[in-house]
Amino acid sequence: MRGPAIRIIAAIAALSGWAGLGLQLWLLVQAMGLPDGAWRFVGFFTILTNILAAAVATAVALGRRTALGGPRARLMAATSILMVGLVYSVALRALWNPTGLQKVADVLLHDATPLLWLALWLFAPHPRLTWREIAWALLLPTFYVVYAIARGMIDGWYAYWFLNPAAQSTVELIVSILVLLCAFVLMAAALIWVDRRLANGARDDRRVDEAGEESFPASDPPSWTLGARDADLVSVL
């Protein structure tokens, strides 16, 4: 897919993310007031991930050659936003039934943006990432685990039950964290595998094109293939 089309997908992903974030912040501020609403807003992994994903998608859409729009940042954003959609669907969607504008924000943040990022990952250029890049994909979830537990100890509120020490034993909490981080490793590995496969396919296509350009068309043999006798015959005809 060509650059303009990729930038359009990135722009739509950015708009989806920023719209969902803005709407969710407004709803929380309306319900809790500005200080409490803003503090609760930045307590969700979904929110922090969508901020990263929207910022990276914006950089890609603008065509800026910066670290924010580079392969590592795209891997970090794609891994986290796809995990947001997956974990929400598997572990959290059944726990509540939002309506009205909250439903709109919910769909934008948990469904639309992850799907758009999946499309962006599939169609954007693939630099053939190495397996070591998985470590970059673990930065945000590792930070969030520490951050979520620390802030929960301060105000007693935890965004997710599987990171709540009061809802499970210490061993269960450790297992929950390890399972979560392993899931991120698997997601990042799957994205890198796709990246490497698509990068190899694109490289093979370029080789075929280059070979075709270098070869002579069968219907148009070069002039040096004509012998002297054939040249005389052509001149007579």
PDB file of C-alpha atoms in Angstrom:
ATOM      1  CA  MET A   1       0.000   0.000   0.000  1.00  0.00           C
ATOM      2  CA  ARG A   2       1.293   3.444  -0.933  1.00  0.00           C
ATOM      3  CA  GLY A   3       2.230   6.196   1.497  1.00  0.00           C
ATOM      4  CA  PRO A   4      -0.892   8.384   1.121  1.00  0.00           C
ATOM      5  CA  ALA A   5      -3.201   5.459   1.884  1.00  0.00           C
ATOM      6  CA  ILE A   6      -1.164   4.515   4.951  1.00  0.00           C
ATOM      7  CA  ARG A   7      -1.282   8.087   6.183  1.00  0.00           C
ATOM      8  CA  ILE A   8      -5.064   8.110   5.765  1.00  0.00           C
ATOM      9  CA  ILE A   9      -5.389   4.962   7.907  1.00  0.00           C
ATOM     10  CA  ALA A  10      -3.086   6.536  10.501  1.00  0.00           C
ATOM     11  CA  ALA A  11      -5.138   9.744  10.466  1.00  0.00           C
ATOM     12  CA  ILE A  12      -8.366   7.828  11.053  1.00  0.00           C
ATOM     13  CA  ALA A  13      -6.732   5.869  13.886  1.00  0.00           C
ATOM     14  CA  ALA A  14      -5.495   9.119  15.426  1.00  0.00           C
ATOM     15  CA  LEU A  15      -8.932  10.749  15.154  1.00  0.00           C
ATOM     16  CA  SER A  16     -10.576   7.700  16.714  1.00  0.00           C
ATOM     17  CA  GLY A  17      -8.137   7.741  19.606  1.00  0.00           C
ATOM     18  CA  TRP A  18      -8.255  11.466  20.291  1.00  0.00           C
ATOM     19  CA  ALA A  19     -12.065  11.552  20.003  1.00  0.00           C
ATOM     20  CA  GLY A  20     -12.463   8.657  22.435  1.00  0.00           C
ATOM     21  CA  LEU A  21      -9.994  10.210  24.862  1.00  0.00           C
ATOM     22  CA  GLY A  22     -11.638  13.614  24.743  1.00  0.00           C
ATOM     23  CA  LEU A  23     -15.114  12.172  25.235  1.00  0.00           C
ATOM     24  CA  GLN A  24     -14.024   9.908  28.108  1.00  0.00           C
ATOM     25  CA  LEU A  25     -12.275  12.790  29.893  1.00  0.00           C
ATOM     26  CA  TRP A  26     -15.345  14.991  29.505  1.00  0.00           C
ATOM     27  CA  LEU A  27     -17.615  12.287  30.922  1.00  0.00           C
ATOM     28  CA  LEU A  28     -15.377  11.733  33.951  1.00  0.00           C
ATOM     29  CA  VAL A  29     -15.058  15.464  34.638  1.00  0.00           C
ATOM     30  CA  GLN A  30     -18.839  15.850  34.401  1.00  0.00           C
ATOM     31  CA  ALA A  31     -19.331  13.027  36.893  1.00  0.00           C
ATOM     32  CA  MET A  32     -16.474  13.699  39.334  1.00  0.00           C
ATOM     33  CA  GLY A  33     -15.273  17.258  38.808  1.00  0.00           C
ATOM     34  CA  LEU A  34     -12.038  18.349  37.183  1.00  0.00           C
ATOM     35  CA  PRO A  35      -9.373  17.268  39.734  1.00  0.00           C
ATOM     36  CA  ASP A  36     -10.888  13.889  40.599  1.00  0.00           C
ATOM     37  CA  GLY A  37     -12.015  13.236  37.035  1.00  0.00           C
ATOM     38  CA  ALA A  38      -8.571  13.976  35.581  1.00  0.00           C
ATOM     39  CA  TRP A  39      -6.874  11.829  38.243  1.00  0.00           C
ATOM     40  CA  ARG A  40      -9.222   8.927  37.551  1.00  0.00           C
ATOM     41  CA  PHE A  41      -8.755   9.454  33.793  1.00  0.00           C
ATOM     42  CA  VAL A  42      -5.004   8.778  33.919  1.00  0.00           C
ATOM     43  CA  GLY A  43      -5.496   5.728  36.116  1.00  0.00           C
ATOM     44  CA  PHE A  44      -6.548   3.437  33.286  1.00  0.00           C
ATOM     45  CA  PHE A  45      -4.124   1.511  31.098  1.00  0.00           C
ATOM     46  CA  THR A  46      -6.649   1.953  28.291  1.00  0.00           C
ATOM     47  CA  ILE A  47      -6.276   5.725  28.533  1.00  0.00           C
ATOM     48  CA  LEU A  48      -2.473   5.778  28.685  1.00  0.00           C
ATOM     49  CA  THR A  49      -2.274   3.332  25.785  1.00  0.00           C
ATOM     50  CA  ASN A  50      -4.710   5.321  23.660  1.00  0.00           C
ATOM     51  CA  ILE A  51      -2.699   8.475  24.328  1.00  0.00           C
ATOM     52  CA  LEU A  52       0.439   6.727  23.061  1.00  0.00           C
ATOM     53  CA  ALA A  53      -1.380   5.162  20.100  1.00  0.00           C
ATOM     54  CA  ALA A  54      -3.021   8.457  19.099  1.00  0.00           C
ATOM     55  CA  ALA A  55       0.288  10.331  19.331  1.00  0.00           C
ATOM     56  CA  VAL A  56       2.138   7.726  17.249  1.00  0.00           C
ATOM     57  CA  ALA A  57      -0.668   7.558  14.675  1.00  0.00           C
ATOM     58  CA  THR A  58      -0.622  11.356  14.434  1.00  0.00           C
ATOM     59  CA  ALA A  59       3.124  11.318  13.744  1.00  0.00           C
ATOM     60  CA  VAL A  60       2.650   8.662  11.043  1.00  0.00           C
ATOM     61  CA  ALA A  61      -0.258  10.580   9.489  1.00  0.00           C
ATOM     62  CA  LEU A  62       1.821  13.765   9.329  1.00  0.00           C
ATOM     63  CA  GLY A  63       4.690  11.877   7.702  1.00  0.00           C
ATOM     64  CA  ARG A  64       7.209  13.020  10.280  1.00  0.00           C
ATOM     65  CA  ARG A  65      10.432  11.021  10.353  1.00  0.00           C
ATOM     66  CA  THR A  66      10.841  11.074  14.113  1.00  0.00           C
ATOM     67  CA  ALA A  67      11.230   8.447  16.810  1.00  0.00           C
ATOM     68  CA  LEU A  68       7.537   8.886  17.660  1.00  0.00           C
ATOM     69  CA  GLY A  69       6.533   7.599  14.247  1.00  0.00           C
ATOM     70  CA  GLY A  70       9.339   5.061  13.959  1.00  0.00           C
ATOM     71  CA  PRO A  71       9.222   1.253  14.064  1.00  0.00           C
ATOM     72  CA  ARG A  72       9.828   0.899  17.809  1.00  0.00           C
ATOM     73  CA  ALA A  73       7.163   3.415  18.761  1.00  0.00           C
ATOM     74  CA  ARG A  74       4.731   1.746  16.357  1.00  0.00           C
ATOM     75  CA  LEU A  75       5.492  -1.652  17.895  1.00  0.00           C
ATOM     76  CA  MET A  76       4.948  -0.300  21.412  1.00  0.00           C
ATOM     77  CA  ALA A  77       1.666   1.337  20.434  1.00  0.00           C
ATOM     78  CA  ALA A  78       0.386  -1.610  18.387  1.00  0.00           C
ATOM     79  CA  THR A  79       1.195  -4.161  21.091  1.00  0.00           C
ATOM     80  CA  SER A  80      -0.465  -2.184  23.862  1.00  0.00           C
ATOM     81  CA  ILE A  81      -3.561  -1.078  21.936  1.00  0.00           C
ATOM     82  CA  LEU A  82      -4.224  -4.579  20.612  1.00  0.00           C
ATOM     83  CA  MET A  83      -3.842  -5.939  24.140  1.00  0.00           C
ATOM     84  CA  VAL A  84      -6.329  -3.310  25.326  1.00  0.00           C
ATOM     85  CA  GLY A  85      -8.904  -4.632  22.888  1.00  0.00           C
ATOM     86  CA  LEU A  86      -8.113  -8.269  23.677  1.00  0.00           C
ATOM     87  CA  VAL A  87      -8.081  -8.005  27.491  1.00  0.00           C
ATOM     88  CA  TYR A  88     -11.183  -5.849  27.519  1.00  0.00           C
ATOM     89  CA  SER A  89     -13.099  -8.334  25.375  1.00  0.00           C
ATOM     90  CA  VAL A  90     -11.923 -11.377  27.361  1.00  0.00           C
ATOM     91  CA  ALA A  91     -11.882 -10.126  30.966  1.00  0.00           C
ATOM     92  CA  LEU A  92     -13.744  -6.826  31.302  1.00  0.00           C
ATOM     93  CA  ARG A  93     -16.502  -6.374  28.721  1.00  0.00           C
ATOM     94  CA  ALA A  94     -18.964  -8.575  30.624  1.00  0.00           C
ATOM     95  CA  LEU A  95     -18.493  -6.601  33.846  1.00  0.00           C
ATOM     96  CA  TRP A  96     -20.490  -3.561  32.735  1.00  0.00           C
ATOM     97  CA  ASN A  97     -22.916  -2.376  30.082  1.00  0.00           C
ATOM     98  CA  PRO A  98     -22.267   1.283  29.140  1.00  0.00           C
ATOM     99  CA  THR A  99     -24.948   3.307  27.370  1.00  0.00           C
ATOM    100  CA  GLY A 100     -25.222   6.639  25.570  1.00  0.00           C
ATOM    101  CA  LEU A 101     -22.049   8.670  25.187  1.00  0.00           C
ATOM    102  CA  GLN A 102     -20.173   6.294  27.476  1.00  0.00           C
ATOM    103  CA  LYS A 103     -20.904   3.524  24.994  1.00  0.00           C
ATOM    104  CA  VAL A 104     -19.485   5.681  22.195  1.00  0.00           C
ATOM    105  CA  ALA A 105     -16.285   6.336  24.169  1.00  0.00           C
ATOM    106  CA  ASP A 106     -16.078   2.648  25.052  1.00  0.00           C
ATOM    107  CA  VAL A 107     -16.302   1.548  21.413  1.00  0.00           C
ATOM    108  CA  LEU A 108     -13.778   4.135  20.234  1.00  0.00           C
ATOM    109  CA  LEU A 109     -11.178   3.269  22.877  1.00  0.00           C
ATOM    110  CA  HIS A 110     -11.601  -0.511  23.077  1.00  0.00           C
ATOM    111  CA  ASP A 111     -12.786  -1.560  19.626  1.00  0.00           C
ATOM    112  CA  ALA A 112     -12.370   0.981  16.826  1.00  0.00           C
ATOM    113  CA  THR A 113      -8.852   2.166  17.645  1.00  0.00           C
ATOM    114  CA  PRO A 114      -7.393  -1.346  18.135  1.00  0.00           C
ATOM    115  CA  LEU A 115      -8.887  -2.498  14.816  1.00  0.00           C
ATOM    116  CA  LEU A 116      -7.568   0.567  13.011  1.00  0.00           C
ATOM    117  CA  TRP A 117      -4.129  -0.061  14.503  1.00  0.00           C
ATOM    118  CA  LEU A 118      -4.231  -3.642  13.312  1.00  0.00           C
ATOM    119  CA  ALA A 119      -4.871  -2.342   9.782  1.00  0.00           C
ATOM    120  CA  LEU A 120      -2.089   0.221  10.170  1.00  0.00           C
ATOM    121  CA  TRP A 121       0.355  -2.478  11.268  1.00  0.00           C
ATOM    122  CA  LEU A 122      -0.518  -4.706   8.331  1.00  0.00           C
ATOM    123  CA  PHE A 123      -0.262  -2.027   5.646  1.00  0.00           C
ATOM    124  CA  ALA A 124       2.496   0.285   6.922  1.00  0.00           C
ATOM    125  CA  PRO A 125       6.133  -0.208   5.786  1.00  0.00           C
ATOM    126  CA  HIS A 126       7.894  -3.105   7.470  1.00  0.00           C
ATOM    127  CA  PRO A 127      11.572  -2.627   8.388  1.00  0.00           C
ATOM    128  CA  ARG A 128      11.951  -6.273   9.494  1.00  0.00           C
ATOM    129  CA  LEU A 129      12.147  -5.786  13.261  1.00  0.00           C
ATOM    130  CA  THR A 130      14.402  -8.006  15.349  1.00  0.00           C
ATOM    131  CA  TRP A 131      13.142 -10.178  18.193  1.00  0.00           C
ATOM    132  CA  ARG A 132      15.019  -7.971  20.664  1.00  0.00           C
ATOM    133  CA  GLU A 133      12.450  -5.236  20.010  1.00  0.00           C
ATOM    134  CA  ILE A 134      10.017  -7.156  22.240  1.00  0.00           C
ATOM    135  CA  ALA A 135      11.706  -5.439  25.193  1.00  0.00           C
ATOM    136  CA  TRP A 136      10.444  -2.079  23.923  1.00  0.00           C
ATOM    137  CA  ALA A 137       6.891  -3.387  23.774  1.00  0.00           C
ATOM    138  CA  LEU A 138       7.111  -4.291  27.476  1.00  0.00           C
ATOM    139  CA  LEU A 139       8.039  -0.781  28.651  1.00  0.00           C
ATOM    140  CA  LEU A 140       4.503   0.610  28.929  1.00  0.00           C
ATOM    141  CA  PRO A 141       2.845  -2.420  30.606  1.00  0.00           C
ATOM    142  CA  THR A 142       5.743  -2.793  33.068  1.00  0.00           C
ATOM    143  CA  PHE A 143       5.539   0.883  33.976  1.00  0.00           C
ATOM    144  CA  TYR A 144       1.775   0.642  34.348  1.00  0.00           C
ATOM    145  CA  VAL A 145       1.897  -2.357  36.714  1.00  0.00           C
ATOM    146  CA  VAL A 146       4.162  -0.428  39.096  1.00  0.00           C
ATOM    147  CA  TYR A 147       2.193   2.792  38.646  1.00  0.00           C
ATOM    148  CA  ALA A 148      -1.237   1.191  39.124  1.00  0.00           C
ATOM    149  CA  ILE A 149      -0.293  -0.630  42.322  1.00  0.00           C
ATOM    150  CA  ALA A 150       1.508   2.426  43.734  1.00  0.00           C
ATOM    151  CA  ARG A 151      -1.377   4.813  43.131  1.00  0.00           C
ATOM    152  CA  GLY A 152      -3.838   2.212  44.401  1.00  0.00           C
ATOM    153  CA  MET A 153      -1.940   2.074  47.691  1.00  0.00           C
ATOM    154  CA  ILE A 154      -2.307   5.858  47.924  1.00  0.00           C
ATOM    155  CA  ASP A 155      -6.010   6.318  47.167  1.00  0.00           C
ATOM    156  CA  GLY A 156      -7.352   2.756  47.486  1.00  0.00           C
ATOM    157  CA  TRP A 157      -8.686   2.609  43.916  1.00  0.00           C
ATOM    158  CA  TYR A 158      -7.548   0.069  41.344  1.00  0.00           C
ATOM    159  CA  ALA A 159      -8.637   0.240  37.724  1.00  0.00           C
ATOM    160  CA  TYR A 160      -8.452  -3.528  37.194  1.00  0.00           C
ATOM    161  CA  TRP A 161      -9.266  -6.343  39.572  1.00  0.00           C
ATOM    162  CA  PHE A 162      -6.264  -8.419  38.467  1.00  0.00           C
ATOM    163  CA  LEU A 163      -3.909  -5.686  39.750  1.00  0.00           C
ATOM    164  CA  ASN A 164      -5.719  -5.211  43.062  1.00  0.00           C
ATOM    165  CA  PRO A 165      -3.755  -6.693  46.025  1.00  0.00           C
ATOM    166  CA  ALA A 166      -6.900  -6.586  48.152  1.00  0.00           C
ATOM    167  CA  ALA A 167      -8.792  -8.809  45.739  1.00  0.00           C
ATOM    168  CA  GLN A 168      -6.227 -11.626  45.661  1.00  0.00           C
ATOM    169  CA  SER A 169      -3.323 -13.080  47.548  1.00  0.00           C
ATOM    170  CA  THR A 170       0.269 -12.034  46.949  1.00  0.00           C
ATOM    171  CA  VAL A 171       0.947 -15.198  44.971  1.00  0.00           C
ATOM    172  CA  GLU A 172      -2.196 -14.644  42.864  1.00  0.00           C
ATOM    173  CA  LEU A 173      -1.172 -11.037  42.234  1.00  0.00           C
ATOM    174  CA  ILE A 174       2.298 -12.112  41.080  1.00  0.00           C
ATOM    175  CA  VAL A 175       0.783 -14.764  38.829  1.00  0.00           C
ATOM    176  CA  SER A 176      -1.635 -12.187  37.370  1.00  0.00           C
ATOM    177  CA  ILE A 177       1.245  -9.821  36.597  1.00  0.00           C
ATOM    178  CA  LEU A 178       3.380 -12.551  35.044  1.00  0.00           C
ATOM    179  CA  VAL A 179       0.489 -13.826  32.922  1.00  0.00           C
ATOM    180  CA  LEU A 180      -0.239 -10.268  31.796  1.00  0.00           C
ATOM    181  CA  LEU A 181       3.372  -9.580  30.822  1.00  0.00           C
ATOM    182  CA  CYS A 182       3.650 -12.947  29.064  1.00  0.00           C
ATOM    183  CA  ALA A 183       0.561 -12.026  27.056  1.00  0.00           C
ATOM    184  CA  PHE A 184       2.292  -8.799  25.989  1.00  0.00           C
ATOM    185  CA  VAL A 185       5.373 -10.780  24.975  1.00  0.00           C
ATOM    186  CA  LEU A 186       3.247 -13.086  22.838  1.00  0.00           C
ATOM    187  CA  MET A 187       1.419 -10.158  21.234  1.00  0.00           C
ATOM    188  CA  ALA A 188       4.674  -8.340  20.450  1.00  0.00           C
ATOM    189  CA  ALA A 189       6.198 -11.559  19.087  1.00  0.00           C
ATOM    190  CA  ALA A 190       3.163 -12.096  16.844  1.00  0.00           C
ATOM    191  CA  LEU A 191       3.419  -8.546  15.496  1.00  0.00           C
ATOM    192  CA  ILE A 192       7.136  -8.905  14.832  1.00  0.00           C
ATOM    193  CA  TRP A 193       6.538 -12.252  13.104  1.00  0.00           C
ATOM    194  CA  VAL A 194       3.956 -10.589  10.846  1.00  0.00           C
ATOM    195  CA  ASP A 195       6.349  -7.697  10.245  1.00  0.00           C
ATOM    196  CA  ARG A 196       9.170 -10.018   9.225  1.00  0.00           C
ATOM    197  CA  ARG A 197       6.919 -12.084   6.934  1.00  0.00           C
ATOM    198  CA  LEU A 198       5.565  -8.994   5.197  1.00  0.00           C
ATOM    199  CA  ALA A 199       9.043  -7.476   4.958  1.00  0.00           C
ATOM    200  CA  ASN A 200      10.348 -10.645   3.295  1.00  0.00           C
ATOM    201  CA  GLY A 201       7.383 -10.677   0.916  1.00  0.00           C
ATOM    202  CA  ALA A 202       7.962  -7.058  -0.052  1.00  0.00           C
ATOM    203  CA  ARG A 203      11.660  -7.763  -0.611  1.00  0.00           C
ATOM    204  CA  ASP A 204      10.838 -10.734  -2.853  1.00  0.00           C
ATOM    205  CA  ASP A 205       8.411  -8.603  -4.867  1.00  0.00           C
ATOM    206  CA  ARG A 206      11.086  -5.949  -5.384  1.00  0.00           C
ATOM    207  CA  ARG A 207      13.538  -8.583  -6.582  1.00  0.00           C
ATOM    208  CA  VAL A 208      11.015  -9.888  -9.113  1.00  0.00           C
ATOM    209  CA  ASP A 209      10.362  -6.342 -10.366  1.00  0.00           C
ATOM    210  CA  GLU A 210      14.060  -5.607 -10.642  1.00  0.00           C
ATOM    211  CA  ALA A 211      14.689  -8.867 -12.496  1.00  0.00           C
ATOM    212  CA  GLY A 212      11.880  -8.065 -14.899  1.00  0.00           C
ATOM    213  CA  GLU A 213      13.272  -4.610 -15.593  1.00  0.00           C
ATOM    214  CA  GLU A 214      16.750  -6.002 -16.275  1.00  0.00           C
ATOM    215  CA  SER A 215      15.591  -8.764 -18.623  1.00  0.00           C
ATOM    216  CA  PHE A 216      14.890  -8.258 -22.360  1.00  0.00           C
ATOM    217  CA  PRO A 217      11.312  -8.638 -23.553  1.00  0.00           C
ATOM    218  CA  ALA A 218      10.859 -11.803 -25.603  1.00  0.00           C
ATOM    219  CA  SER A 219       9.217  -9.856 -28.433  1.00  0.00           C
ATOM    220  CA  ASP A 220      11.992  -7.279 -28.698  1.00  0.00           C
ATOM    221  CA  PRO A 221      15.414  -8.955 -29.035  1.00  0.00           C
ATOM    222  CA  PRO A 222      18.440  -6.693 -28.882  1.00  0.00           C
ATOM    223  CA  SER A 223      20.036  -5.589 -32.142  1.00  0.00           C
ATOM    224  CA  TRP A 224      23.225  -7.565 -31.548  1.00  0.00           C
ATOM    225  CA  THR A 225      21.303 -10.838 -31.900  1.00  0.00           C
ATOM    226  CA  LEU A 226      20.947 -10.197 -35.651  1.00  0.00           C
ATOM    227  CA  GLY A 227      23.744 -11.724 -37.668  1.00  0.00           C
ATOM    228  CA  ALA A 228      25.171 -10.022 -40.744  1.00  0.00           C
ATOM    229  CA  ARG A 229      23.123 -12.248 -43.082  1.00  0.00           C
ATOM    230  CA  ASP A 230      19.944 -11.453 -41.216  1.00  0.00           C
ATOM    231  CA  ALA A 231      20.747  -7.759 -41.296  1.00  0.00           C
ATOM    232  CA  ASP A 232      21.232  -7.874 -45.089  1.00  0.00           C
ATOM    233  CA  LEU A 233      17.941  -9.717 -45.486  1.00  0.00           C
ATOM    234  CA  VAL A 234      16.137  -7.075 -43.413  1.00  0.00           C
ATOM    235  CA  SER A 235      17.647  -4.281 -45.509  1.00  0.00           C
ATOM    236  CA  VAL A 236      16.471  -5.942 -48.708  1.00  0.00           C
ATOM    237  CA  LEU A 237      12.965  -6.434 -47.387  1.00  0.00           C
TER     238      LEU A 237
END
